[in-house]
PDB file of C-alpha atoms in Angstrom:
ATOM      1  CA  GLY A1085       0.000   0.000   0.000  1.00  0.00           C
ATOM      2  CA  GLU A1086       0.846   3.668  -0.053  1.00  0.00           C
ATOM      3  CA  ASN A1087       3.337   5.051   2.458  1.00  0.00           C
ATOM      4  CA  VAL A1088       3.736   8.788   3.057  1.00  0.00           C
ATOM      5  CA  GLU A1089       6.656  10.247   4.968  1.00  0.00           C
ATOM      6  CA  GLN A1090       6.639  13.844   6.186  1.00  0.00           C
ATOM      7  CA  HIS A1091       9.446  16.102   7.450  1.00  0.00           C
ATOM      8  CA  PRO A1092      10.126  17.885   9.654  1.00  0.00           C
ATOM      9  CA  SER A1093       7.962  16.847  12.567  1.00  0.00           C
ATOM     10  CA  THR A1094       8.308  20.291  14.147  1.00  0.00           C
ATOM     11  CA  LEU A1095       9.166  23.607  12.560  1.00  0.00           C
ATOM     12  CA  SER A1096       9.640  26.939  14.249  1.00  0.00           C
ATOM     13  CA  VAL A1097       9.946  30.144  12.208  1.00  0.00           C
ATOM     14  CA  GLN A1098       9.898  33.852  12.868  1.00  0.00           C
ATOM     15  CA  GLU A1099       6.872  35.816  11.729  1.00  0.00           C
ATOM     16  CA  GLY A1100       7.360  36.906   8.130  1.00  0.00           C
ATOM     17  CA  ASP A1101       9.748  34.081   7.283  1.00  0.00           C
ATOM     18  CA  SER A1102       8.934  31.210   4.926  1.00  0.00           C
ATOM     19  CA  ALA A1103       8.158  27.656   5.976  1.00  0.00           C
ATOM     20  CA  VAL A1104       8.660  24.518   3.899  1.00  0.00           C
ATOM     21  CA  ILE A1105       7.291  21.073   4.680  1.00  0.00           C
ATOM     22  CA  LYS A1106       8.261  18.062   2.579  1.00  0.00           C
ATOM     23  CA  CYS A1107       6.595  14.725   1.913  1.00  0.00           C
ATOM     24  CA  THR A1108       7.510  11.634  -0.044  1.00  0.00           C
ATOM     25  CA  TYR A1109       5.186   8.906  -1.232  1.00  0.00           C
ATOM     26  CA  SER A1110       5.733   5.345  -2.379  1.00  0.00           C
ATOM     27  CA  ASP A1111       2.924   4.538  -4.827  1.00  0.00           C
ATOM     28  CA  SER A1112       3.830   5.863  -8.261  1.00  0.00           C
ATOM     29  CA  ALA A1113       0.158   5.567  -9.248  1.00  0.00           C
ATOM     30  CA  SER A1114      -0.908   8.157  -6.661  1.00  0.00           C
ATOM     31  CA  ASN A1115      -2.543  11.073  -8.429  1.00  0.00           C
ATOM     32  CA  TYR A1116      -3.857  13.527  -5.849  1.00  0.00           C
ATOM     33  CA  PHE A1117      -1.943  15.251  -3.056  1.00  0.00           C
ATOM     34  CA  PRO A1118      -3.805  17.460  -0.590  1.00  0.00           C
ATOM     35  CA  TRP A1119      -2.485  19.407   2.379  1.00  0.00           C
ATOM     36  CA  TYR A1120      -4.519  19.813   5.539  1.00  0.00           C
ATOM     37  CA  LYS A1121      -4.181  22.264   8.421  1.00  0.00           C
ATOM     38  CA  GLN A1122      -5.374  21.096  11.807  1.00  0.00           C
ATOM     39  CA  GLU A1123      -5.664  23.440  14.756  1.00  0.00           C
ATOM     40  CA  LEU A1124      -5.787  22.033  18.260  1.00  0.00           C
ATOM     41  CA  GLY A1125      -9.050  20.199  18.860  1.00  0.00           C
ATOM     42  CA  LYS A1126     -10.360  20.973  15.394  1.00  0.00           C
ATOM     43  CA  ARG A1127     -10.928  19.030  12.211  1.00  0.00           C
ATOM     44  CA  PRO A1128      -8.367  18.861   9.407  1.00  0.00           C
ATOM     45  CA  GLN A1129      -9.107  21.556   6.848  1.00  0.00           C
ATOM     46  CA  LEU A1130      -7.986  21.391   3.253  1.00  0.00           C
ATOM     47  CA  ILE A1131      -5.717  24.336   2.448  1.00  0.00           C
ATOM     48  CA  ILE A1132      -4.371  23.395  -0.974  1.00  0.00           C
ATOM     49  CA  ASP A1133      -4.109  20.377  -3.224  1.00  0.00           C
ATOM     50  CA  ILE A1134      -2.356  19.326  -6.391  1.00  0.00           C
ATOM     51  CA  ARG A1135      -2.976  16.657  -8.976  1.00  0.00           C
ATOM     52  CA  SER A1136      -0.379  14.563 -10.719  1.00  0.00           C
ATOM     53  CA  ASN A1137      -0.724  16.404 -14.028  1.00  0.00           C
ATOM     54  CA  VAL A1138       0.450  19.678 -12.467  1.00  0.00           C
ATOM     55  CA  GLY A1139       3.887  20.582 -11.131  1.00  0.00           C
ATOM     56  CA  GLU A1140       3.037  23.594  -9.017  1.00  0.00           C
ATOM     57  CA  LYS A1141       0.004  25.352  -7.618  1.00  0.00           C
ATOM     58  CA  LYS A1142      -0.223  28.598  -5.696  1.00  0.00           C
ATOM     59  CA  ASP A1143      -2.930  30.224  -3.607  1.00  0.00           C
ATOM     60  CA  GLN A1144      -1.927  33.560  -2.103  1.00  0.00           C
ATOM     61  CA  ARG A1145       0.755  32.817   0.520  1.00  0.00           C
ATOM     62  CA  ILE A1146       0.730  29.061   0.108  1.00  0.00           C
ATOM     63  CA  ALA A1147       2.060  26.935  -2.721  1.00  0.00           C
ATOM     64  CA  VAL A1148       2.581  23.266  -3.374  1.00  0.00           C
ATOM     65  CA  THR A1149       5.106  21.670  -5.707  1.00  0.00           C
ATOM     66  CA  LEU A1150       5.090  18.122  -6.984  1.00  0.00           C
ATOM     67  CA  ASN A1151       7.967  16.091  -8.410  1.00  0.00           C
ATOM     68  CA  LYS A1152       6.463  12.891  -9.791  1.00  0.00           C
ATOM     69  CA  THR A1153       9.799  11.429 -10.806  1.00  0.00           C
ATOM     70  CA  ALA A1154      11.202  11.718  -7.309  1.00  0.00           C
ATOM     71  CA  LYS A1155       7.809  11.039  -5.720  1.00  0.00           C
ATOM     72  CA  HIS A1156       7.880  14.003  -3.428  1.00  0.00           C
ATOM     73  CA  PHE A1157       5.793  17.103  -2.872  1.00  0.00           C
ATOM     74  CA  SER A1158       6.232  20.156  -0.706  1.00  0.00           C
ATOM     75  CA  LEU A1159       4.184  22.856   0.960  1.00  0.00           C
ATOM     76  CA  HIS A1160       5.551  26.385   0.968  1.00  0.00           C
ATOM     77  CA  ILE A1161       4.135  29.112   3.176  1.00  0.00           C
ATOM     78  CA  THR A1162       5.496  32.616   2.662  1.00  0.00           C
ATOM     79  CA  GLU A1163       5.214  35.636   4.951  1.00  0.00           C
ATOM     80  CA  THR A1164       4.153  33.437   7.842  1.00  0.00           C
ATOM     81  CA  GLN A1165       1.779  34.827  10.447  1.00  0.00           C
ATOM     82  CA  PRO A1166       0.989  33.655  14.001  1.00  0.00           C
ATOM     83  CA  GLU A1167      -2.346  32.264  12.794  1.00  0.00           C
ATOM     84  CA  ASP A1168      -0.441  29.868  10.554  1.00  0.00           C
ATOM     85  CA  SER A1169       0.622  28.009  13.714  1.00  0.00           C
ATOM     86  CA  ALA A1170      -0.986  24.555  13.539  1.00  0.00           C
ATOM     87  CA  VAL A1171      -0.277  20.965  12.571  1.00  0.00           C
ATOM     88  CA  TYR A1172      -0.004  20.406   8.834  1.00  0.00           C
ATOM     89  CA  PHE A1173      -0.603  17.031   7.197  1.00  0.00           C
ATOM     90  CA  CYS A1174       0.225  15.954   3.699  1.00  0.00           C
ATOM     91  CA  ALA A1175      -1.650  13.084   2.100  1.00  0.00           C
ATOM     92  CA  ALA A1176      -1.678  11.020  -1.066  1.00  0.00           C
ATOM     93  CA  LEU A1177      -4.519   9.338  -2.895  1.00  0.00           C
ATOM     94  CA  GLY A1178      -3.390   5.919  -4.077  1.00  0.00           C
ATOM     95  CA  GLY A1179      -3.704   4.539  -7.567  1.00  0.00           C
ATOM     96  CA  GLY A1180      -6.620   2.431  -6.399  1.00  0.00           C
ATOM     97  CA  GLY A1181      -8.544   5.581  -5.580  1.00  0.00           C
ATOM     98  CA  ASN A1182     -10.791   5.860  -2.584  1.00  0.00           C
ATOM     99  CA  LYS A1183      -8.452   6.324   0.342  1.00  0.00           C
ATOM    100  CA  LEU A1184      -6.060   9.016   1.460  1.00  0.00           C
ATOM    101  CA  THR A1185      -2.846   8.045   3.216  1.00  0.00           C
ATOM    102  CA  PHE A1186      -1.650  10.771   5.555  1.00  0.00           C
ATOM    103  CA  GLY A1187       1.793  11.791   6.670  1.00  0.00           C
ATOM    104  CA  THR A1188       2.657  12.005  10.354  1.00  0.00           C
ATOM    105  CA  GLY A1189       2.202  15.765  10.549  1.00  0.00           C
ATOM    106  CA  THR A1190       4.350  18.857  11.082  1.00  0.00           C
ATOM    107  CA  GLN A1191       3.808  21.103  14.064  1.00  0.00           C
ATOM    108  CA  LEU A1192       4.451  24.616  12.739  1.00  0.00           C
ATOM    109  CA  LYS A1193       5.026  27.390  15.237  1.00  0.00           C
ATOM    110  CA  VAL A1194       5.266  30.967  14.049  1.00  0.00           C
ATOM    111  CA  GLU A1195       6.951  33.127  16.661  1.00  0.00           C
ATOM    112  CA  LEU A1196       6.538  36.862  17.002  1.00  0.00           C
TER     113      LEU A1196
ATOM    114  CA  ASP B 168     -25.462  24.359   3.563  1.00  0.00           C
ATOM    115  CA  ALA B 169     -24.528  22.094   6.459  1.00  0.00           C
ATOM    116  CA  GLY B 170     -21.127  20.529   6.333  1.00  0.00           C
ATOM    117  CA  VAL B 171     -20.270  17.108   7.681  1.00  0.00           C
ATOM    118  CA  THR B 172     -21.821  16.585  11.090  1.00  0.00           C
ATOM    119  CA  GLN B 173     -20.825  13.961  13.638  1.00  0.00           C
ATOM    120  CA  SER B 174     -22.236  12.804  16.939  1.00  0.00           C
ATOM    121  CA  PRO B 175     -21.484  12.506  19.730  1.00  0.00           C
ATOM    122  CA  THR B 176     -18.609  14.975  19.998  1.00  0.00           C
ATOM    123  CA  HIS B 177     -17.141  13.347  23.093  1.00  0.00           C
ATOM    124  CA  LEU B 178     -17.746  10.087  24.861  1.00  0.00           C
ATOM    125  CA  ILE B 179     -16.150   7.919  27.495  1.00  0.00           C
ATOM    126  CA  LYS B 180     -16.385   4.133  27.537  1.00  0.00           C
ATOM    127  CA  THR B 181     -14.760   1.313  29.451  1.00  0.00           C
ATOM    128  CA  ARG B 182     -12.830  -1.620  28.063  1.00  0.00           C
ATOM    129  CA  GLY B 183     -15.012  -4.299  26.538  1.00  0.00           C
ATOM    130  CA  GLN B 184     -17.916  -1.987  25.803  1.00  0.00           C
ATOM    131  CA  GLN B 185     -19.307  -1.163  22.384  1.00  0.00           C
ATOM    132  CA  VAL B 186     -19.700   2.243  20.776  1.00  0.00           C
ATOM    133  CA  THR B 187     -21.617   3.668  17.818  1.00  0.00           C
ATOM    134  CA  LEU B 188     -20.590   6.909  16.150  1.00  0.00           C
ATOM    135  CA  ARG B 189     -22.737   8.725  13.638  1.00  0.00           C
ATOM    136  CA  CYS B 190     -22.073  10.897  10.619  1.00  0.00           C
ATOM    137  CA  SER B 191     -24.157  12.941   8.224  1.00  0.00           C
ATOM    138  CA  PRO B 192     -22.314  13.854   5.050  1.00  0.00           C
ATOM    139  CA  LYS B 193     -22.188  17.237   3.400  1.00  0.00           C
ATOM    140  CA  SER B 194     -25.262  17.951   1.313  1.00  0.00           C
ATOM    141  CA  GLY B 195     -24.996  16.273  -2.076  1.00  0.00           C
ATOM    142  CA  HIS B 196     -22.196  13.921  -1.056  1.00  0.00           C
ATOM    143  CA  ASP B 197     -22.838  10.208  -1.344  1.00  0.00           C
ATOM    144  CA  THR B 198     -19.542   8.727  -0.128  1.00  0.00           C
ATOM    145  CA  VAL B 199     -18.488   8.531   3.506  1.00  0.00           C
ATOM    146  CA  SER B 200     -15.065   7.580   4.814  1.00  0.00           C
ATOM    147  CA  TRP B 201     -14.028   7.019   8.406  1.00  0.00           C
ATOM    148  CA  TYR B 202     -10.605   7.784   9.827  1.00  0.00           C
ATOM    149  CA  GLN B 203      -9.048   7.202  13.228  1.00  0.00           C
ATOM    150  CA  GLN B 204      -6.652   9.847  14.509  1.00  0.00           C
ATOM    151  CA  ALA B 205      -4.675   8.898  17.580  1.00  0.00           C
ATOM    152  CA  LEU B 206      -3.089  11.694  19.578  1.00  0.00           C
ATOM    153  CA  GLY B 207      -0.118  13.195  17.778  1.00  0.00           C
ATOM    154  CA  GLN B 208      -0.612  11.141  14.624  1.00  0.00           C
ATOM    155  CA  GLY B 209      -2.137  11.556  11.204  1.00  0.00           C
ATOM    156  CA  PRO B 210      -5.571  10.181  10.379  1.00  0.00           C
ATOM    157  CA  GLN B 211      -5.629   6.467   9.528  1.00  0.00           C
ATOM    158  CA  PHE B 212      -8.178   5.159   7.023  1.00  0.00           C
ATOM    159  CA  ILE B 213     -10.694   2.737   8.513  1.00  0.00           C
ATOM    160  CA  PHE B 214     -13.157   2.179   5.654  1.00  0.00           C
ATOM    161  CA  GLN B 215     -15.308   3.861   3.052  1.00  0.00           C
ATOM    162  CA  TYR B 216     -18.978   3.479   2.202  1.00  0.00           C
ATOM    163  CA  TYR B 217     -20.698   4.134  -1.081  1.00  0.00           C
ATOM    164  CA  GLU B 218     -24.182   3.046  -2.116  1.00  0.00           C
ATOM    165  CA  GLU B 219     -24.602   1.408   1.285  1.00  0.00           C
ATOM    166  CA  GLU B 220     -21.674  -0.936   0.656  1.00  0.00           C
ATOM    167  CA  GLU B 221     -18.214  -1.007   2.199  1.00  0.00           C
ATOM    168  CA  ARG B 222     -16.044  -0.083  -0.733  1.00  0.00           C
ATOM    169  CA  GLN B 223     -12.565  -0.256   0.748  1.00  0.00           C
ATOM    170  CA  ARG B 224     -11.094  -1.088   4.121  1.00  0.00           C
ATOM    171  CA  GLY B 225      -7.886  -0.170   5.892  1.00  0.00           C
ATOM    172  CA  ASN B 226      -5.886  -2.275   8.331  1.00  0.00           C
ATOM    173  CA  PHE B 227      -8.407  -2.394  11.135  1.00  0.00           C
ATOM    174  CA  PRO B 228      -9.766  -5.530  12.835  1.00  0.00           C
ATOM    175  CA  ASP B 229     -13.289  -6.826  12.398  1.00  0.00           C
ATOM    176  CA  ARG B 230     -14.230  -5.169  15.688  1.00  0.00           C
ATOM    177  CA  PHE B 231     -14.621  -2.078  13.543  1.00  0.00           C
ATOM    178  CA  SER B 232     -17.733  -2.212  11.412  1.00  0.00           C
ATOM    179  CA  GLY B 233     -19.929   0.282   9.692  1.00  0.00           C
ATOM    180  CA  HIS B 234     -23.084   0.974   7.852  1.00  0.00           C
ATOM    181  CA  GLN B 235     -24.417   3.472   5.373  1.00  0.00           C
ATOM    182  CA  PHE B 236     -28.085   4.325   5.154  1.00  0.00           C
ATOM    183  CA  PRO B 237     -30.137   5.226   2.063  1.00  0.00           C
ATOM    184  CA  ASN B 238     -29.864   8.925   2.981  1.00  0.00           C
ATOM    185  CA  TYR B 239     -26.036   8.525   2.830  1.00  0.00           C
ATOM    186  CA  SER B 240     -25.526   8.974   6.570  1.00  0.00           C
ATOM    187  CA  SER B 241     -23.238   6.460   8.198  1.00  0.00           C
ATOM    188  CA  GLU B 242     -22.403   4.761  11.454  1.00  0.00           C
ATOM    189  CA  LEU B 243     -19.150   3.407  12.790  1.00  0.00           C
ATOM    190  CA  ASN B 244     -19.381   0.638  15.361  1.00  0.00           C
ATOM    191  CA  VAL B 245     -16.533  -0.594  17.504  1.00  0.00           C
ATOM    192  CA  ASN B 246     -16.974  -3.703  19.623  1.00  0.00           C
ATOM    193  CA  ALA B 247     -14.933  -5.002  22.562  1.00  0.00           C
ATOM    194  CA  LEU B 248     -13.235  -1.652  23.099  1.00  0.00           C
ATOM    195  CA  LEU B 249      -9.552  -1.582  23.960  1.00  0.00           C
ATOM    196  CA  LEU B 250      -7.571   1.210  25.587  1.00  0.00           C
ATOM    197  CA  GLY B 251      -5.819   1.689  22.246  1.00  0.00           C
ATOM    198  CA  ASP B 252      -9.093   2.574  20.573  1.00  0.00           C
ATOM    199  CA  SER B 253      -8.995   5.947  22.317  1.00  0.00           C
ATOM    200  CA  ALA B 254      -8.761   8.471  19.499  1.00  0.00           C
ATOM    201  CA  LEU B 255     -10.522  11.127  17.478  1.00  0.00           C
ATOM    202  CA  TYR B 256     -12.778   9.448  14.926  1.00  0.00           C
ATOM    203  CA  LEU B 257     -13.226  11.555  11.840  1.00  0.00           C
ATOM    204  CA  CYS B 258     -15.886  11.180   9.223  1.00  0.00           C
ATOM    205  CA  ALA B 259     -15.233  12.597   5.793  1.00  0.00           C
ATOM    206  CA  SER B 260     -17.601  12.893   2.883  1.00  0.00           C
ATOM    207  CA  SER B 261     -16.955  13.316  -0.804  1.00  0.00           C
ATOM    208  CA  LEU B 262     -18.878  13.655  -4.007  1.00  0.00           C
ATOM    209  CA  ASP B 263     -16.474  11.553  -6.008  1.00  0.00           C
ATOM    210  CA  PRO B 264     -14.029   9.479  -3.955  1.00  0.00           C
ATOM    211  CA  ASN B 265     -11.757   9.010  -6.937  1.00  0.00           C
ATOM    212  CA  THR B 266     -10.922  12.706  -6.950  1.00  0.00           C
ATOM    213  CA  GLY B 267      -9.864  12.570  -3.325  1.00  0.00           C
ATOM    214  CA  GLU B 268     -11.498  15.797  -2.170  1.00  0.00           C
ATOM    215  CA  LEU B 269     -12.632  15.067   1.347  1.00  0.00           C
ATOM    216  CA  PHE B 270     -14.583  17.267   3.716  1.00  0.00           C
ATOM    217  CA  PHE B 271     -14.088  16.355   7.354  1.00  0.00           C
ATOM    218  CA  GLY B 272     -16.460  16.603  10.254  1.00  0.00           C
ATOM    219  CA  GLU B 273     -15.325  17.852  13.653  1.00  0.00           C
ATOM    220  CA  GLY B 274     -14.900  14.307  14.877  1.00  0.00           C
ATOM    221  CA  SER B 275     -15.980  12.210  17.818  1.00  0.00           C
ATOM    222  CA  ARG B 276     -13.416  11.974  20.591  1.00  0.00           C
ATOM    223  CA  LEU B 277     -13.554   8.548  22.199  1.00  0.00           C
ATOM    224  CA  THR B 278     -11.831   7.841  25.479  1.00  0.00           C
ATOM    225  CA  VAL B 279     -11.615   4.232  26.646  1.00  0.00           C
ATOM    226  CA  LEU B 280     -10.856   3.731  30.326  1.00  0.00           C
TER     227      LEU B 280
END
């Protein structure tokens, strides 16, 4: 089955700096890669996603890049703000469809 | 437009008991997936229901079972509860599971004592 690895597990940045979170996946047939933000005690919320036919996608301060050959994808947050502090999860939808496999999460802390 | 709703939000059970969690999908969505999220970990896929049938299942024992009703709502049942079943149980709905776009409910936090 699919295996998703995520790094780093914790990330601390100064307000205004950029943050990068990286994930690798194992199933070359995976075709959909979402990123979720989860605040303490809340549900995961989709913040951006990318499909396998696209190399990069941007939405205001966040962007995701995908390298299918290397089987890795990354989340980039620019001009970080304190409200960006949360746990971020990457995920991959396997070639068999239907189920998302999640990474282990990155605790992002944006310090003033 | 109501999103995904789950009940109960919190519950406490003791080992060996049984629990039923409920989920109503987002309006227009016909596919429901259940995930278990242990503390400090990512969500783990339990199973998915579509057209009242279990469509795919993750690596969970038979103690975990589910059901989907004609109105697309769903239940997750866990029998013979173990301490390790303590987790946040998330329901997610989608219009087309093959596209992967999931909408999560707030979850049901189960504590097993």
